[in-house]
XYZ file of C-alpha atoms in Angstrom:
377
model
C 8.226 12.495 -32.448
C 6.009 10.624 -29.988
C 5.454 12.499 -26.746
C 6.930 10.930 -23.636
C 3.890 9.740 -21.639
C 5.894 9.844 -18.413
C 7.490 13.259 -18.881
C 5.390 14.442 -15.939
C 7.413 12.314 -13.496
C 9.197 14.948 -11.389
C 13.003 14.937 -11.470
C 14.744 14.004 -8.264
C 16.127 17.482 -7.601
C 12.857 19.432 -7.989
C 10.888 18.136 -5.009
C 9.554 21.113 -3.043
C 9.670 21.455 0.726
C 7.152 18.688 1.353
C 6.935 18.968 5.122
C 7.249 22.723 5.661
C 8.875 22.204 9.048
C 10.171 25.770 9.407
C 6.585 27.003 9.078
C 5.262 24.432 11.534
C 7.962 24.895 14.186
C 8.789 28.455 15.174
C 12.056 27.915 17.034
C 15.313 26.101 16.434
C 15.292 22.481 17.638
C 18.904 21.374 18.106
C 19.308 17.604 18.054
C 21.509 15.395 20.186
C 23.027 12.117 18.997
C 20.545 9.350 18.128
C 20.624 6.234 20.313
C 19.792 2.623 19.444
C 18.381 0.969 22.562
C 17.419 -2.604 23.387
C 14.840 -3.295 26.075
C 12.934 -6.502 26.802
C 13.963 -8.040 23.499
C 12.822 -5.081 21.393
C 14.898 -2.387 19.703
C 14.138 1.340 19.749
C 15.601 4.478 18.212
C 15.588 7.458 20.570
C 16.701 10.998 19.901
C 16.598 14.060 22.166
C 16.842 17.748 21.513
C 18.848 20.115 23.682
C 15.689 21.560 25.172
C 14.748 18.212 26.702
C 12.186 16.918 24.192
C 12.405 13.258 23.200
C 11.381 11.255 20.156
C 11.378 7.462 20.038
C 10.062 4.695 17.815
C 10.001 0.930 18.027
C 12.519 -0.210 15.455
C 12.490 -2.760 12.716
C 14.443 -5.742 14.141
C 16.930 -5.376 11.281
C 18.308 -2.292 13.039
C 19.868 -4.383 15.828
C 22.933 -5.596 13.852
C 23.212 -2.208 12.110
C 23.526 -0.046 15.221
C 27.288 0.345 14.802
C 26.824 1.415 11.174
C 24.324 4.037 12.298
C 26.667 5.471 14.915
C 29.727 5.392 12.660
C 28.231 6.891 9.509
C 24.904 8.597 10.175
C 24.681 9.979 13.720
C 27.123 12.843 13.155
C 25.083 14.275 10.276
C 22.116 14.851 12.599
C 23.760 15.655 15.951
C 23.904 19.390 16.609
C 21.646 20.225 13.671
C 18.226 21.856 13.554
C 15.456 19.259 13.340
C 13.486 21.634 11.115
C 16.094 20.984 8.406
C 15.128 17.309 8.371
C 14.508 17.057 4.625
C 17.874 18.605 3.833
C 19.607 16.364 6.385
C 18.061 13.228 4.876
C 19.605 14.275 1.553
C 22.916 15.458 3.017
C 23.635 12.265 4.960
C 24.298 10.381 1.713
C 27.236 12.594 0.703
C 28.442 13.552 4.183
C 32.043 12.378 4.474
C 32.073 9.214 2.285
C 28.687 7.807 3.259
C 27.766 7.214 -0.376
C 30.150 4.245 -0.251
C 27.723 2.614 2.191
C 24.682 3.111 -0.040
C 22.048 0.407 0.026
C 19.235 -0.953 2.140
C 21.176 -1.230 5.454
C 22.314 2.403 5.203
C 18.891 3.803 4.369
C 17.222 1.657 7.016
C 19.401 3.417 9.590
C 18.549 6.840 8.157
C 14.841 5.989 8.234
C 14.877 5.249 11.944
C 16.605 8.527 12.783
C 14.225 10.483 10.552
C 11.114 8.827 11.981
C 12.265 9.429 15.564
C 12.838 13.108 14.751
C 9.319 13.374 13.348
C 8.051 11.710 16.521
C 9.920 14.298 18.597
C 8.574 17.272 16.644
C 4.983 16.040 16.695
C 5.122 15.314 20.432
C 6.261 18.869 21.127
C 2.881 19.983 19.769
C 0.978 17.106 21.366
C -0.077 15.814 17.934
C 0.115 12.528 16.069
C 2.610 12.741 13.219
C 0.023 12.797 10.439
C -1.878 15.737 11.970
C 1.394 17.542 12.650
C 2.398 17.230 8.981
C -0.798 18.339 7.301
C -4.111 17.246 5.868
C -5.137 13.789 7.051
C -7.098 12.052 4.303
C -8.268 9.048 6.291
C -8.261 7.880 9.904
C -8.921 4.218 9.152
C -6.898 2.219 6.642
C -8.458 -0.729 4.770
C -5.929 -3.555 4.890
C -5.098 -6.815 3.199
C -3.886 -9.669 5.381
C -0.389 -10.675 4.310
C 0.815 -14.232 4.715
C 4.255 -15.872 4.946
C 3.332 -19.548 4.424
C 4.571 -21.490 1.414
C 5.033 -25.034 2.694
C 1.440 -25.979 3.506
C -0.936 -27.237 0.827
C -2.899 -24.756 -1.232
C -6.184 -25.900 0.280
C -4.802 -25.609 3.827
C -3.591 -22.084 3.174
C -6.916 -20.912 1.769
C -8.771 -22.437 4.725
C -6.414 -20.717 7.188
C -6.842 -17.360 5.472
C -10.607 -17.768 5.324
C -10.716 -18.120 9.111
C -8.659 -14.935 9.509
C -10.864 -13.026 7.091
C -13.858 -14.056 9.167
C -12.165 -12.949 12.401
C -10.997 -9.574 11.120
C -13.643 -8.604 8.591
C -10.885 -8.068 6.024
C -11.834 -8.217 2.352
C -8.375 -8.780 0.896
C -5.338 -10.998 1.383
C -1.902 -11.620 -0.092
C -0.727 -15.197 -0.582
C 2.811 -16.427 -1.144
C 3.766 -18.223 -4.355
C 7.068 -19.492 -5.726
C 9.962 -20.739 -3.636
C 11.545 -17.294 -3.005
C 14.307 -16.321 -5.469
C 13.766 -19.636 -7.256
C 11.070 -22.193 -7.932
C 10.272 -25.898 -8.312
C 7.579 -27.816 -10.236
C 6.163 -29.006 -6.907
C 5.806 -25.437 -5.667
C 4.080 -24.386 -8.887
C 1.537 -27.185 -8.562
C 0.817 -26.204 -4.971
C 0.445 -22.543 -5.940
C -1.972 -23.231 -8.783
C -4.073 -25.451 -6.540
C -4.168 -22.647 -3.978
C -5.367 -20.073 -6.503
C -8.074 -22.408 -7.788
C -9.199 -23.126 -4.217
C -9.319 -19.393 -3.472
C -11.387 -18.728 -6.581
C -13.845 -21.493 -5.707
C -14.289 -20.314 -2.131
C -14.259 -16.538 -2.477
C -15.115 -15.753 -6.083
C -14.956 -11.992 -6.464
C -15.894 -11.304 -2.824
C -12.252 -11.237 -1.653
C -9.396 -9.359 -3.319
C -6.443 -11.728 -3.731
C -2.878 -10.527 -4.253
C 0.123 -12.832 -4.594
C 3.811 -12.322 -3.801
C 6.463 -14.354 -5.617
C 9.535 -12.830 -3.900
C 11.522 -12.957 -7.135
C 10.870 -16.631 -7.856
C 10.572 -16.602 -11.656
C 12.453 -16.130 -14.880
C 10.664 -13.818 -17.311
C 9.008 -16.653 -19.241
C 7.877 -18.319 -16.010
C 6.541 -15.006 -14.682
C 4.502 -14.448 -17.825
C 3.092 -17.978 -17.784
C 2.153 -17.787 -14.109
C 0.887 -14.234 -14.505
C -1.503 -15.246 -17.261
C -2.836 -18.044 -15.061
C -3.288 -15.638 -12.154
C -5.090 -13.094 -14.328
C -7.428 -15.787 -15.639
C -8.398 -16.703 -12.088
C -9.095 -13.291 -10.622
C -5.844 -12.369 -8.850
C -5.540 -8.586 -8.482
C -1.742 -8.171 -8.652
C 1.485 -10.161 -8.849
C 4.244 -8.856 -6.592
C 7.962 -9.261 -7.357
C 7.681 -11.898 -10.090
C 11.408 -11.670 -10.903
C 14.492 -11.050 -8.719
C 14.365 -7.452 -7.522
C 17.877 -6.630 -8.745
C 16.772 -7.426 -12.292
C 14.205 -4.660 -12.863
C 14.324 -5.095 -16.631
C 13.022 -8.646 -16.173
C 10.145 -7.438 -14.022
C 9.363 -4.787 -16.637
C 9.385 -7.412 -19.395
C 6.873 -9.480 -17.443
C 4.745 -6.423 -16.682
C 4.741 -5.398 -20.347
C 3.568 -8.859 -21.404
C 0.757 -9.141 -18.862
C -2.609 -7.403 -18.857
C -2.961 -7.180 -15.096
C -0.926 -5.298 -12.477
C 2.611 -6.198 -11.444
C 3.849 -4.729 -8.151
C 7.344 -4.196 -6.777
C 9.891 -1.988 -5.061
C 10.042 -3.324 -1.508
C 13.781 -4.076 -1.597
C 14.782 -0.891 -3.397
C 16.402 1.985 -1.535
C 17.489 4.255 -4.408
C 15.219 7.128 -5.407
C 16.703 6.899 -8.895
C 15.610 3.273 -9.099
C 12.085 4.233 -8.052
C 12.011 6.970 -10.653
C 13.083 4.395 -13.267
C 10.343 1.996 -12.130
C 7.749 4.754 -12.480
C 9.035 6.448 -15.626
C 9.683 3.183 -17.510
C 6.559 1.538 -16.088
C 8.701 -1.218 -14.636
C 5.809 -1.980 -12.297
C 2.168 -0.946 -12.100
C 1.971 -0.699 -8.292
C 4.847 0.897 -6.345
C 5.775 -0.731 -3.029
C 8.477 1.118 -1.094
C 9.183 0.038 2.469
C 9.342 3.077 4.770
C 12.315 1.599 6.620
C 14.221 0.167 3.650
C 13.739 3.225 1.425
C 14.969 5.774 3.952
C 11.921 7.047 5.788
C 8.791 9.123 5.400
C 10.289 12.014 3.437
C 11.738 9.793 0.737
C 8.561 7.686 0.527
C 6.457 10.830 0.150
C 8.700 11.745 -2.773
C 8.199 8.277 -4.251
C 4.433 8.651 -3.827
C 4.616 11.997 -5.612
C 6.496 10.423 -8.526
C 3.897 7.684 -8.770
C 0.967 10.094 -8.495
C 2.251 12.027 -11.511
C 1.451 8.995 -13.689
C -1.614 7.759 -11.825
C 0.189 4.860 -10.161
C -0.875 3.667 -6.693
C 1.532 3.291 -3.789
C 1.046 0.288 -1.509
C 4.100 0.083 0.774
C 5.667 -3.149 1.929
C 4.718 -3.433 5.610
C 4.109 -6.969 6.936
C 3.921 -5.654 10.483
C 1.532 -4.839 13.313
C 1.416 -2.476 16.260
C 4.010 0.204 16.864
C 6.343 -1.109 14.183
C 3.555 -0.582 11.638
C 2.569 2.868 12.912
C 4.760 4.941 10.532
C 3.260 3.194 7.521
C -0.279 3.825 8.780
C 0.528 7.521 9.154
C 1.988 7.537 5.634
C -1.122 5.833 4.240
C -3.318 8.432 5.933
C -1.534 11.268 4.101
C -1.041 10.133 0.484
C -3.847 10.561 -2.064
C -2.684 7.676 -4.273
C -2.596 4.841 -1.776
C -3.923 1.562 -3.113
C -7.349 0.250 -2.087
C -5.755 -1.852 0.679
C -2.546 -1.532 2.685
C -0.506 -4.433 4.029
C -1.013 -5.682 7.589
C -0.698 -8.913 9.501
C -3.826 -10.497 10.951
C -4.324 -9.418 14.577
C -6.882 -7.901 16.931
C -6.099 -4.419 15.583
C -7.917 -5.286 12.342
C -11.623 -4.609 12.769
C -14.158 -4.601 9.960
C -11.215 -4.939 7.602
C -9.555 -1.708 8.726
C -6.850 -0.548 11.123
C -7.227 2.795 12.860
C -4.282 5.164 12.525
C -2.790 5.727 16.002
C -3.919 9.114 17.307
C -1.601 9.416 20.315
C 1.195 12.009 20.072
C 4.013 11.174 17.676
C 3.822 7.658 16.292
C 2.111 6.438 19.447
C 4.876 4.855 21.547
C 4.123 5.545 25.205
C 7.185 6.353 27.297
C 8.559 8.732 29.902
C 11.982 9.381 31.400
C 11.932 6.080 33.271
C 10.809 3.902 30.351
C 14.302 3.307 28.951
C 16.163 3.375 32.293
C 17.074 -0.322 32.009
C 17.735 -0.282 28.270
C 21.101 -1.221 26.778
C 22.559 1.083 24.151
C 23.755 -0.708 21.023
C 26.388 0.215 18.476
C 28.948 2.033 20.620
């Protein structure tokens, strides 16, 4: 019998106490109800403990329409509980009452915000940034690739625009969009091929180029495009096939001799274990918000590390919204060579510095949210 090469992937129920919060925090920290707040067009998740400490993060904008879901299904699992039991609470919320009937990205996005705000609260109590509060920080600066959203300009225009941003930021990697997003046209394919050829002519092997298809291809199309990309120096192909068809992505990955990436839309730990164990992708890309937070993404990183797979989370963000992912990237040993970021002044010499203010770095006091509106009640 042939040995299972992925037998080392840890089962879902054997993850140890990754954070060790009872060892880090000596006293009970009883939580109040989480609050979704809107202030000056931005959304925040705030949570207090009964001793007066506060944790808050700037939220992913997707939380705004989900505030009622958070209050109706998730808040009660955390209110009145000890923040040191965070890992157990993140697991328990799924089966509390009938929450499993709400499973999916919107549910886990809500859980992620509560979890991240609790971590912010605990780290602030010690006056530490989250990564230092949790353990050994492996890096304080994160090399980034500049992610792009443009598909409608010409290939030559896109390469020229990216080249200017690379010059401004000192970045050595970028991710370009290909395909039409969950579908494709011959015109789009011609544009995309022209773009890749223009990138190869201009940058050669001096710039790492990734591409993201957002599920644009059938398996045969993904293989054909993937072979073209490999021939012209592209470093990975992200989401070649629709994300809800993981067998198609695996078929494309099996047929290609260069890396296929995926996982940004997935929120099930079982799905991530399948992607790792079955080698459905070569690069794992959870989104810290979509996949349920830092604890669950650390578990995903551990699964991937068991088979030597890198983890490069989906994070086309900047500033405070990107802070949790930067902290994550500073802690995991199997992060990819570059992490995702949008071009901005924060990128210097191709890197972004991990925020070193307490918590995740949002500055606030008792008066900061005085004019905020609470959502979801």
